[in-house]
């Protein structure tokens, strides 16, 4: 008898959580269960009016129908004769309401992508208006309104005014034409170049919809290690088919331009940017693109970097290279995003210095439609880097940010790592170039130097996996990138909460543990890989596991030993004034702070300094003990995450619960692998014992060195 009662008690809980595969992302629109809230929402949405006829307006209607059907369990009818009750989505072109209710000024100020959402109570009129100057802004406002209900917010008196902080918010797909994805861990490229343009997957629409829901308005379809073929007519037609899908969602298409394309597909003997024929080639290619894609965004270029061709091959500068493309794009309103990820092994200086040395002297030489795209740090998307000193150092050239959403150095799609805290750490860094408050974010939004164009890019983690990102929590990084590109003032925690509300549940028994896990996950990933400013310790080529012993090979700055310099004397890269002097690229007071062994923040200590093993840290421990502590606490925190995740089991469907549980198990094993490899490796140099509270690694260093992973994706 007792068993039956128990069963009855449990059945409803488990059966109400239906299996999900993650495809719906944060747009699940699950039913509102709270009766009071449901009433409130139904009341507000009791009549819908979405005037206008266009593809975007249709998308708005479809989205509202889907959202309201899911959350409020209502069939949606759109009103023809509207009596000013309910919800209206309006643009000045489609409706006179904006004027009638004195919203013209606000709406104009917020621009085509901005919007107002406002509750209007005037006499008998009682409605919510979503108003924008442009239809895409109206679509963004619609998603915002739906998000309020998805997060179960109070909507009885709304007063929202939003506009994006950066103008171009783009994903960079490192997708190859053969559908492999460089540093992609979620299957193959979602672009099926073979079947394009004749076959259009539903996934293309779903991709556009997801991006629009977080305000992403551009997509670079192809890898920065570019293939010139994408610029031929055949491929332009394919890209145009994607652009047609994305346009009504407010998303522009960009392509990567291979610098040597004039030779490879143009039959020329040179790609010299000052050669007339080369310039004519690029104009012709660009004109061809605009014929097929009238709103083409422009080119992203990786030149003179890691073997890619560039202007240096012809003794020309980056400015000369970029300007050639800018000239071709200019009549059409396109932009060049020229990457600053440039370093040469012929230059015998610290790799961290090279981009700054190369680009700062060119400040002011670029045409107005060129942006310089720099990674967040001066090396390469490491789990932690100080901000890239180019930010703030080029007042006359718009700089844009490149973040990595795909987790190349953060456990690929196997580890749970919420990246918003990394993005925020950089965005919130005060460069001091124009006194206090000169945040990196203010460089990006143009306010610090008065840039005319602004942009931010994220290297995409999207692939053909059913859940889009391989790890379900990879979705949170895509989401967070979009939200921060829209407005960098959101906190990581706010964004995590929103995402959990929409992806799992608004129940605090779910939200609290998951948000706690997410908020700790980046730091723990740093701790079990590269604590205290260590960097570039990963295994060769695939970058998944540990490889602090990596040395030799093609070039020193692709090895670990180049970066950690461990010896009996100590560990770390001396970038202070007694070393490579990289600190000189930072303005005061950062320069002095980073230069001083005592004042340097410990999180960057071994980035800037070579430090003796017995150096006394803030905790009172020696550097060695502190490092070991970080490695052990990092790996242990994964157990803590597993415990947190267990807490939500009753509330999360089995499929997603198991998916995350299994990955956390793998993450823990990997964290121990990182920890043991690193501790044993560095112990050879410190020659100091492990603090007694820590168990000795099970295996010896040789064992870890011999682990060779085969066929890791993304290479
Ligand atoms: C590195 C990646 C490499 C990319 C390169 C880049 O390992 O695959 O091509 O960055 O950003 O992080 O160009």
XYZ file of C-alpha atoms and ligand atoms in Angstrom:
728
model
C 0.000 0.000 0.000
C 2.717 2.356 1.005
C 4.514 1.848 -2.302
C 1.432 2.725 -4.295
C 0.969 5.961 -2.404
C 4.552 6.880 -3.028
C 4.235 6.110 -6.691
C 1.145 8.224 -7.000
C 2.896 11.042 -5.299
C 5.851 10.926 -7.621
C 4.240 10.211 -10.943
C 2.900 13.700 -11.596
C 6.248 15.322 -10.907
C 8.246 13.136 -13.266
C 5.651 12.810 -15.962
C 5.040 16.508 -16.239
C 8.651 17.087 -17.338
C 8.582 16.062 -20.958
C 11.722 14.958 -22.753
C 13.502 17.696 -24.615
C 16.459 17.588 -26.937
C 17.500 21.227 -26.649
C 16.583 22.191 -30.213
C 14.158 24.862 -29.010
C 16.944 26.748 -27.231
C 15.628 29.507 -24.980
C 12.473 29.865 -27.063
C 10.487 27.033 -25.485
C 7.420 29.058 -24.489
C 6.243 26.666 -21.789
C 2.853 27.083 -20.229
C 2.401 29.520 -17.355
C 1.157 27.519 -14.376
C 0.585 30.251 -11.818
C -3.127 31.048 -12.124
C -2.845 34.682 -11.172
C -0.034 35.338 -13.607
C -1.835 33.452 -16.319
C -4.863 35.701 -15.850
C -2.741 38.799 -15.930
C -0.997 37.723 -19.121
C -4.212 36.665 -20.816
C -5.758 39.979 -19.951
C -2.922 41.928 -21.525
C -2.889 39.720 -24.603
C -6.644 39.442 -25.031
C -6.565 41.122 -28.421
C -3.653 41.442 -30.792
C -3.075 43.975 -33.478
C -0.044 43.775 -35.740
C -0.683 46.039 -38.711
C 1.426 46.014 -41.876
C 2.331 43.565 -44.588
C 5.879 42.366 -44.889
C 7.943 39.306 -44.186
C 9.140 40.790 -40.903
C 5.605 41.650 -39.826
C 4.596 38.075 -40.597
C 7.451 36.812 -38.470
C 6.281 39.014 -35.615
C 2.774 37.569 -35.913
C 4.046 34.023 -36.050
C 6.286 34.542 -33.046
C 3.514 36.037 -30.971
C 1.157 33.239 -31.946
C 3.682 30.640 -31.000
C 4.596 32.350 -27.745
C 1.063 32.951 -26.606
C -0.203 29.545 -27.645
C 2.596 27.941 -25.669
C 2.570 30.094 -22.579
C -1.092 31.050 -22.284
C -2.696 28.143 -24.076
C -4.733 30.459 -26.291
C -5.351 30.475 -30.015
C -4.338 33.772 -31.367
C -6.491 35.830 -33.723
C -5.187 39.043 -35.106
C -7.640 41.919 -35.022
C -8.632 43.808 -38.123
C -10.811 46.283 -36.277
C -8.938 47.101 -33.149
C -10.547 48.822 -30.205
C -7.402 49.706 -28.305
C -7.432 46.840 -25.864
C -4.678 44.249 -25.695
C -1.349 44.345 -27.479
C -0.200 46.221 -30.556
C 3.095 46.093 -32.447
C 3.574 49.292 -34.398
C 5.962 51.205 -36.612
C 5.289 54.749 -37.845
C 4.810 53.340 -41.321
C 2.249 50.761 -40.284
C 0.268 52.605 -37.683
C -0.748 56.079 -36.565
C -0.761 55.022 -32.907
C 2.826 56.123 -32.342
C 1.911 59.670 -33.209
C -1.429 59.516 -31.452
C 0.193 58.504 -28.167
C 3.160 60.903 -28.452
C 5.802 58.270 -28.928
C 7.309 59.716 -32.113
C 10.237 61.403 -30.362
C 11.161 58.325 -28.315
C 10.887 55.981 -31.217
C 12.958 58.186 -33.516
C 15.644 58.542 -30.891
C 15.927 54.781 -30.402
C 16.340 54.120 -34.111
C 15.446 51.265 -36.426
C 16.594 48.543 -34.062
C 15.495 50.164 -30.809
C 12.006 49.977 -29.361
C 9.606 51.124 -26.719
C 7.276 48.804 -24.846
C 4.709 50.724 -22.908
C 1.448 50.216 -21.110
C -1.045 52.864 -22.199
C -4.004 53.728 -20.027
C -6.056 56.592 -21.399
C -9.793 56.762 -20.842
C -11.210 53.520 -22.162
C -7.989 52.648 -23.973
C -5.862 50.100 -22.167
C -3.167 48.351 -24.107
C 0.501 47.571 -24.424
C 2.315 49.024 -27.390
C 5.550 47.671 -28.822
C 6.775 50.501 -31.017
C 9.823 50.975 -33.176
C 10.988 53.143 -35.989
C 11.790 50.009 -37.984
C 10.253 46.581 -38.387
C 13.347 44.818 -37.098
C 13.159 46.958 -33.955
C 9.516 45.887 -33.656
C 10.637 42.251 -33.938
C 13.267 42.791 -31.226
C 10.607 44.439 -29.056
C 8.324 41.465 -29.604
C 11.027 39.097 -28.425
C 11.607 41.326 -25.414
C 7.910 41.258 -24.574
C 7.796 37.476 -24.913
C 10.898 37.229 -22.728
C 9.104 39.124 -19.983
C 6.469 36.421 -19.970
C 9.013 33.620 -20.326
C 10.741 34.907 -17.220
C 7.322 35.304 -15.593
C 7.761 39.020 -15.025
C 4.988 41.354 -14.055
C 3.595 43.009 -17.191
C 0.785 45.054 -15.762
C 2.639 48.316 -16.173
C 5.494 48.147 -18.636
C 7.777 50.989 -19.532
C 10.788 49.841 -21.491
C 13.035 51.750 -23.880
C 15.933 49.898 -25.487
C 18.489 50.476 -28.155
C 21.633 48.480 -28.878
C 24.980 49.760 -27.596
C 26.927 48.484 -30.579
C 25.817 48.786 -34.143
C 27.100 45.549 -35.716
C 26.650 42.458 -33.568
C 27.969 39.559 -35.536
C 28.694 35.869 -35.279
C 31.867 34.624 -36.913
C 31.435 31.120 -38.233
C 34.738 29.370 -38.726
C 32.930 27.121 -41.179
C 34.648 25.620 -44.180
C 33.021 24.960 -47.530
C 33.398 21.196 -46.966
C 31.248 21.650 -43.850
C 33.981 21.002 -41.314
C 34.167 23.704 -38.683
C 37.496 24.945 -37.404
C 37.316 24.780 -33.615
C 33.728 23.611 -33.954
C 32.556 20.921 -31.565
C 28.860 20.637 -32.337
C 28.914 18.555 -35.476
C 29.304 19.941 -38.958
C 28.589 23.329 -40.392
C 24.910 24.132 -40.587
C 25.512 25.617 -44.061
C 24.979 22.871 -46.582
C 26.886 24.464 -49.440
C 26.312 21.486 -51.684
C 22.546 21.752 -51.547
C 22.412 25.532 -51.555
C 20.789 27.505 -53.121
C 18.092 25.041 -54.111
C 17.523 23.435 -50.747
C 16.654 25.577 -47.745
C 16.621 23.850 -44.384
C 14.144 24.831 -41.704
C 17.220 25.170 -39.496
C 18.291 28.284 -41.398
C 15.084 30.004 -40.328
C 15.401 28.724 -36.792
C 18.976 30.008 -36.668
C 17.871 33.449 -37.823
C 15.015 33.487 -35.369
C 17.264 32.553 -32.439
C 19.746 35.254 -33.362
C 17.050 37.864 -33.793
C 15.706 36.986 -30.363
C 18.978 38.212 -28.846
C 19.655 41.046 -31.260
C 22.439 39.537 -33.385
C 22.300 41.311 -36.737
C 25.163 39.874 -38.761
C 26.743 36.585 -39.633
C 30.078 35.899 -41.258
C 29.366 32.627 -42.996
C 32.898 31.382 -43.585
C 36.155 30.637 -41.813
C 38.774 33.349 -41.303
C 41.220 30.839 -42.781
C 39.400 31.558 -45.973
C 38.741 29.772 -49.221
C 38.632 32.095 -52.246
C 35.988 29.906 -53.865
C 33.283 31.526 -51.788
C 33.785 34.692 -53.851
C 32.946 32.969 -57.148
C 29.512 33.371 -58.754
C 28.494 29.855 -57.840
C 29.037 30.436 -54.145
C 27.756 33.986 -54.133
C 24.451 32.571 -55.319
C 24.492 30.147 -52.406
C 25.313 32.873 -49.902
C 22.535 34.984 -51.428
C 20.019 32.238 -50.689
C 21.012 32.385 -47.019
C 20.907 36.170 -47.041
C 17.318 35.981 -48.352
C 16.351 33.805 -45.398
C 18.064 36.047 -42.858
C 17.040 39.478 -44.192
C 13.551 39.668 -42.645
C 15.144 38.803 -39.290
C 17.423 41.827 -39.575
C 20.557 39.754 -40.201
C 23.170 40.695 -42.769
C 25.545 38.277 -44.377
C 29.322 38.806 -44.505
C 32.042 36.720 -46.109
C 35.707 36.175 -45.411
C 37.990 37.456 -48.142
C 41.133 35.509 -48.898
C 43.810 38.015 -49.704
C 45.278 35.931 -52.504
C 41.913 35.507 -54.269
C 43.049 37.654 -57.234
C 45.606 34.948 -57.995
C 43.501 31.945 -57.076
C 40.255 32.818 -58.800
C 41.106 35.976 -60.743
C 43.898 34.650 -62.933
C 46.243 37.451 -61.848
C 49.851 37.023 -60.982
C 49.791 39.175 -57.913
C 47.521 40.182 -55.051
C 49.449 43.389 -54.394
C 46.913 45.832 -52.995
C 48.403 48.731 -54.937
C 48.218 46.953 -58.278
C 45.474 48.394 -60.505
C 44.328 45.012 -61.778
C 44.078 43.680 -58.252
C 41.991 46.646 -57.210
C 39.773 46.172 -60.244
C 39.389 42.493 -59.363
C 38.116 43.292 -55.883
C 35.724 45.902 -57.214
C 34.293 43.452 -59.674
C 33.905 40.719 -57.060
C 32.286 43.158 -54.678
C 29.907 44.444 -57.332
C 28.957 40.871 -58.173
C 28.158 40.200 -54.551
C 26.000 43.294 -54.216
C 24.047 42.351 -57.326
C 22.962 39.182 -55.560
C 22.993 40.441 -51.965
C 22.040 44.120 -51.972
C 22.480 44.442 -48.210
C 25.744 42.487 -48.034
C 27.586 43.472 -44.847
C 31.192 43.313 -46.010
C 34.390 41.330 -45.579
C 36.183 39.839 -42.594
C 39.883 39.359 -43.256
C 42.668 37.380 -41.634
C 45.851 38.463 -43.346
C 49.531 37.945 -42.628
C 48.711 35.636 -39.792
C 49.444 31.959 -39.264
C 50.342 31.410 -42.891
C 47.463 33.353 -44.406
C 48.453 35.620 -47.307
C 48.351 39.363 -46.806
C 49.764 42.725 -47.820
C 53.112 41.958 -46.184
C 53.769 39.527 -49.031
C 54.087 42.654 -51.193
C 55.746 44.880 -48.622
C 52.497 46.736 -48.093
C 50.918 47.628 -44.791
C 47.737 46.329 -43.238
C 46.210 49.736 -43.960
C 47.001 49.446 -47.645
C 45.484 45.983 -47.717
C 42.358 46.917 -45.820
C 41.811 50.140 -47.737
C 41.798 48.344 -51.043
C 38.831 46.264 -49.909
C 37.227 49.243 -48.212
C 37.320 51.152 -51.469
C 35.474 48.362 -53.253
C 32.818 48.185 -50.519
C 32.398 51.891 -49.938
C 29.901 52.710 -52.727
C 27.640 49.958 -51.372
C 27.889 50.862 -47.698
C 29.851 47.723 -46.732
C 32.536 47.446 -44.073
C 35.869 45.692 -43.683
C 36.576 43.897 -40.432
C 40.340 43.512 -40.526
C 41.724 41.213 -37.872
C 44.538 42.245 -35.562
C 45.321 38.611 -34.718
C 48.663 38.973 -36.396
C 52.002 37.649 -35.310
C 55.086 36.513 -37.090
C 57.664 33.979 -36.007
C 60.299 35.918 -37.870
C 59.901 38.698 -35.336
C 61.855 37.595 -32.286
C 59.703 39.492 -29.782
C 57.092 38.333 -27.337
C 54.005 37.363 -29.331
C 51.838 39.400 -26.943
C 53.484 42.580 -28.218
C 53.135 42.100 -31.909
C 49.596 43.190 -32.808
C 50.011 46.459 -30.930
C 53.397 47.116 -32.530
C 51.953 46.426 -35.935
C 48.708 48.386 -35.722
C 49.213 51.386 -33.461
C 51.562 53.126 -35.938
C 48.824 52.741 -38.576
C 46.182 54.543 -36.517
C 44.471 57.083 -38.743
C 45.570 55.465 -41.990
C 42.524 53.292 -42.461
C 39.533 54.310 -44.536
C 36.345 55.189 -42.675
C 34.646 51.873 -43.370
C 37.415 49.742 -41.858
C 37.242 48.314 -38.357
C 40.125 46.541 -36.670
C 38.926 43.357 -35.010
C 41.047 42.416 -31.998
C 40.648 39.390 -29.765
C 39.848 40.108 -26.134
C 43.432 39.449 -25.069
C 46.830 39.812 -26.710
C 47.569 36.094 -27.151
C 44.648 33.926 -28.153
C 41.342 33.365 -26.336
C 43.044 31.829 -23.314
C 40.874 31.011 -20.275
C 42.170 34.267 -18.829
C 44.140 37.076 -20.406
C 44.460 40.714 -19.529
C 42.590 42.881 -22.045
C 44.182 43.506 -25.419
C 46.173 46.746 -25.116
C 45.011 47.823 -28.587
C 41.716 48.822 -26.970
C 42.173 52.457 -26.179
C 45.361 52.773 -28.232
C 43.772 53.551 -31.597
C 41.614 56.644 -31.148
C 41.337 57.228 -34.896
C 40.397 53.735 -35.996
C 37.272 51.936 -34.852
C 38.259 48.836 -32.929
C 35.896 45.939 -32.578
C 35.994 43.023 -30.174
C 36.329 39.376 -31.090
C 35.220 37.025 -28.342
C 35.283 33.290 -28.702
C 31.963 31.611 -28.001
C 33.195 28.220 -29.095
C 35.282 26.754 -26.263
C 38.574 26.044 -28.008
C 40.611 26.391 -24.830
C 37.787 25.678 -22.429
C 37.010 22.001 -22.861
C 35.244 22.211 -26.226
C 31.608 21.108 -26.083
C 32.380 18.724 -23.240
C 32.900 21.141 -20.364
C 30.334 23.382 -18.771
C 31.819 26.859 -18.839
C 29.657 29.935 -18.767
C 31.630 32.604 -20.552
C 29.751 35.772 -19.643
C 32.097 36.415 -16.671
C 35.066 36.294 -19.076
C 33.391 38.715 -21.490
C 32.405 41.016 -18.650
C 35.847 40.981 -17.065
C 37.259 42.391 -20.287
C 34.419 44.786 -21.082
C 34.583 46.195 -17.565
C 38.324 46.759 -17.551
C 39.167 50.391 -17.131
C 41.907 51.244 -19.632
C 42.316 54.706 -18.093
C 43.355 56.098 -21.491
C 41.109 59.075 -21.008
C 41.095 59.039 -17.246
C 39.014 56.923 -14.935
C 35.993 55.266 -16.511
C 37.637 54.574 -19.887
C 36.259 51.057 -19.988
C 36.928 48.687 -22.849
C 33.149 48.726 -23.400
C 33.348 52.479 -24.014
C 35.982 51.931 -26.651
C 33.675 49.448 -28.350
C 30.499 51.492 -28.220
C 32.393 54.378 -29.788
C 31.773 56.804 -26.944
C 35.400 57.049 -25.823
C 36.938 58.047 -29.126
C 33.884 59.053 -31.122
C 34.040 56.123 -33.538
C 31.563 56.361 -36.385
C 31.078 52.608 -36.724
C 30.950 50.120 -33.869
C 30.955 46.342 -33.790
C 31.426 43.225 -31.732
C 31.967 39.657 -32.940
C 31.699 36.222 -31.360
C 33.233 33.083 -32.854
C 30.233 30.811 -33.113
C 29.785 27.480 -31.330
C 26.918 26.373 -33.542
C 26.798 23.173 -35.567
C 24.490 20.453 -36.813
C 24.085 18.814 -33.403
C 20.423 18.621 -32.550
C 20.912 20.970 -29.599
C 22.970 23.366 -31.779
C 25.988 23.746 -29.502
C 26.991 20.218 -28.488
C 26.843 20.976 -24.772
C 23.445 22.262 -23.761
C 25.143 24.941 -21.683
C 26.978 26.135 -24.791
C 23.642 27.704 -25.673
C 24.084 30.005 -22.690
C 27.286 31.369 -24.221
C 25.626 32.105 -27.545
C 22.801 33.738 -25.607
C 25.117 35.741 -23.351
C 27.187 36.970 -26.266
C 24.065 38.330 -27.946
C 22.737 39.959 -24.800
C 26.059 41.638 -23.993
C 26.530 42.756 -27.584
C 23.148 44.411 -27.226
C 23.917 45.930 -23.855
C 27.178 45.329 -22.022
C 25.683 46.642 -18.790
C 23.768 43.464 -18.056
C 25.478 41.439 -15.377
C 26.558 37.868 -16.028
C 24.173 36.791 -13.346
C 21.163 38.568 -14.821
C 21.834 36.949 -18.151
C 22.312 33.525 -16.566
C 19.030 33.876 -14.712
C 17.147 34.830 -17.847
C 18.645 31.951 -19.727
C 17.837 29.420 -17.013
C 14.297 30.757 -16.657
C 13.753 30.221 -20.343
C 15.784 27.072 -20.860
C 14.758 25.118 -17.783
C 12.289 26.696 -15.415
C 11.605 29.808 -13.383
C 11.302 27.730 -10.225
C 13.956 28.973 -7.800
C 14.765 25.362 -6.887
C 16.084 25.111 -10.439
C 17.308 28.619 -11.071
C 19.436 29.017 -7.961
C 21.631 25.933 -8.210
C 22.093 26.261 -11.965
C 22.967 29.946 -11.826
C 25.438 29.223 -9.015
C 27.108 26.559 -11.129
C 27.282 28.808 -14.132
C 28.704 31.716 -12.191
C 31.540 29.613 -10.756
C 32.285 27.605 -13.860
C 34.680 29.955 -15.644
C 36.878 30.487 -12.612
C 37.025 26.787 -11.869
C 38.009 26.126 -15.482
C 40.830 28.638 -15.106
C 41.881 27.045 -11.839
C 42.233 23.486 -13.090
C 43.965 24.609 -16.310
C 45.902 27.841 -16.052
C 45.712 29.479 -12.619
C 47.476 32.682 -11.557
C 48.102 34.019 -15.065
C 49.552 30.874 -16.613
C 48.516 30.485 -20.238
C 48.888 28.404 -23.368
C 49.487 25.118 -21.529
C 47.233 23.018 -23.722
C 48.041 19.958 -25.780
C 49.238 20.593 -29.296
C 46.911 20.913 -32.226
C 43.535 19.975 -30.691
C 43.925 22.165 -27.580
C 41.635 19.970 -25.509
C 43.735 18.509 -22.734
C 46.865 19.535 -20.847
C 50.307 19.827 -22.438
C 52.545 21.977 -20.229
C 55.463 19.928 -21.562
C 54.859 20.891 -25.226
C 58.127 22.159 -26.707
C 60.035 22.145 -29.987
C 57.995 21.849 -33.163
C 57.581 24.440 -35.864
C 57.732 27.576 -33.802
C 58.465 28.405 -30.166
C 55.344 30.516 -29.652
C 53.209 27.484 -30.383
C 54.704 25.661 -27.403
C 53.858 25.743 -23.725
C 57.406 26.099 -22.457
C 57.714 29.420 -24.322
C 54.904 30.791 -22.167
C 55.520 29.318 -18.715
C 59.330 29.342 -18.665
C 59.385 27.012 -15.677
C 62.778 26.345 -14.147
C 64.209 25.735 -10.685
C 64.205 29.508 -10.218
C 60.538 30.012 -10.836
C 57.725 30.162 -13.364
C 55.942 32.709 -15.554
C 56.543 35.004 -18.516
C 58.465 38.109 -17.590
C 56.636 40.874 -19.433
C 57.687 43.523 -16.943
C 60.226 46.253 -17.695
C 62.982 43.795 -16.905
C 61.527 41.331 -19.438
C 59.665 41.716 -22.742
C 58.287 45.074 -21.554
C 54.745 44.237 -22.681
C 53.550 46.256 -19.690
C 54.574 49.350 -21.640
C 51.630 48.812 -23.965
C 49.243 49.489 -21.082
C 48.452 53.028 -19.966
C 49.122 54.203 -16.442
C 48.229 53.303 -13.768
C 47.870 49.813 -15.267
C 51.453 49.814 -16.524
C 52.914 50.359 -13.066
C 50.431 48.018 -11.469
C 51.137 45.169 -13.892
C 54.861 45.890 -13.736
C 55.070 45.574 -9.978
C 55.418 42.104 -8.553
C 53.668 43.257 -5.399
C 50.793 45.117 -7.021
C 50.096 42.948 -10.020
C 46.695 41.264 -9.544
C 47.404 37.635 -8.702
C 45.136 36.450 -11.480
C 47.689 37.928 -13.921
C 50.835 37.288 -11.883
C 52.469 34.686 -14.112
C 51.302 36.474 -17.235
C 53.484 39.430 -16.380
C 56.161 38.016 -14.093
C 58.625 35.223 -13.674
C 58.188 34.419 -10.010
C 60.230 32.294 -7.587
C 58.444 29.225 -6.275
C 58.701 30.389 -2.681
C 57.298 33.875 -3.388
C 54.789 34.801 -0.702
C 51.256 35.219 -2.028
C 48.427 37.282 -0.490
C 47.155 34.168 1.249
C 50.507 33.795 3.037
C 51.200 30.619 1.061
C 54.157 30.177 -1.238
C 53.531 30.487 -4.968
C 53.917 26.711 -5.268
C 51.374 25.957 -2.548
C 48.981 28.528 -3.957
C 49.238 27.044 -7.429
C 48.609 23.544 -6.141
C 45.664 24.844 -4.125
C 44.143 26.374 -7.252
C 44.600 23.194 -9.256
C 42.996 21.062 -6.540
C 40.169 23.418 -5.729
C 39.453 23.810 -9.452
C 39.105 20.085 -9.971
C 37.105 19.652 -6.754
C 34.661 22.343 -7.778
C 33.518 20.129 -10.603
C 32.285 17.692 -7.948
C 30.477 20.604 -6.352
C 28.883 21.331 -9.737
C 27.795 17.738 -10.059
C 26.107 17.983 -6.669
C 24.316 21.166 -7.678
C 23.138 19.556 -10.873
C 21.766 16.558 -8.926
C 19.555 18.940 -7.008
C 17.597 19.834 -10.116
C 16.937 16.270 -11.211
C 13.262 16.283 -10.179
C 12.573 19.362 -12.262
C 14.506 18.744 -15.461
C 13.502 16.247 -18.125
C 15.439 13.042 -18.256
C 17.046 13.619 -21.620
C 18.619 16.937 -20.765
C 19.400 15.877 -17.217
C 21.370 12.853 -18.387
C 23.108 14.792 -21.110
C 24.502 17.296 -18.624
C 25.220 14.655 -15.947
C 27.350 12.598 -18.303
C 29.251 15.618 -19.517
C 29.914 16.737 -15.942
C 31.328 13.324 -15.196
C 33.690 13.674 -18.160
C 34.535 17.197 -17.079
C 35.532 15.976 -13.661
C 37.804 13.314 -15.110
C 39.352 15.883 -17.434
C 39.817 18.380 -14.628
C 41.700 15.760 -12.614
C 43.762 14.986 -15.714
C 44.630 18.685 -16.129
C 45.393 19.040 -12.439
C 47.579 15.962 -12.137
C 49.493 16.633 -15.327
C 50.164 20.232 -14.407
C 51.051 19.669 -10.767
C 53.419 16.790 -11.547
C 54.977 18.690 -14.415
C 55.657 21.870 -12.440
C 56.785 19.913 -9.399
C 59.861 18.827 -11.382
C 60.943 22.455 -11.233
C 59.656 23.625 -7.872
C 61.034 20.483 -6.218
C 58.584 21.186 -3.418
C 56.154 18.689 -1.858
C 52.396 18.782 -2.325
C 50.712 20.370 0.689
C 49.672 17.432 2.875
C 45.917 17.847 2.545
C 46.065 16.903 -1.142
C 46.116 13.319 -2.332
C 49.005 12.461 -4.585
C 48.148 11.993 -8.274
C 47.419 8.390 -8.958
C 49.757 8.109 -11.938
C 53.176 9.535 -12.721
C 54.032 12.306 -15.156
C 55.081 9.897 -17.926
C 51.624 8.385 -17.894
C 49.984 11.751 -18.499
C 52.509 12.748 -21.135
C 51.701 9.613 -23.058
C 48.005 10.314 -23.361
C 47.495 11.058 -27.039
C 43.969 11.823 -28.137
C 43.067 10.879 -31.673
C 40.443 12.393 -33.923
C 39.432 15.249 -31.676
C 36.931 17.377 -33.582
C 37.475 20.914 -34.750
C 40.999 20.780 -36.083
C 43.455 30.123 -32.932
C 42.916 28.844 -33.496
C 43.022 28.758 -34.986
C 42.449 30.011 -35.603
C 43.163 31.222 -35.037
C 42.561 32.535 -35.516
O 43.623 27.776 -32.914
O 42.312 27.623 -35.400
O 42.551 29.988 -36.985
O 43.034 31.242 -33.650
O 41.844 33.144 -34.741
O 42.879 30.275 -31.674
O 42.788 32.951 -36.640
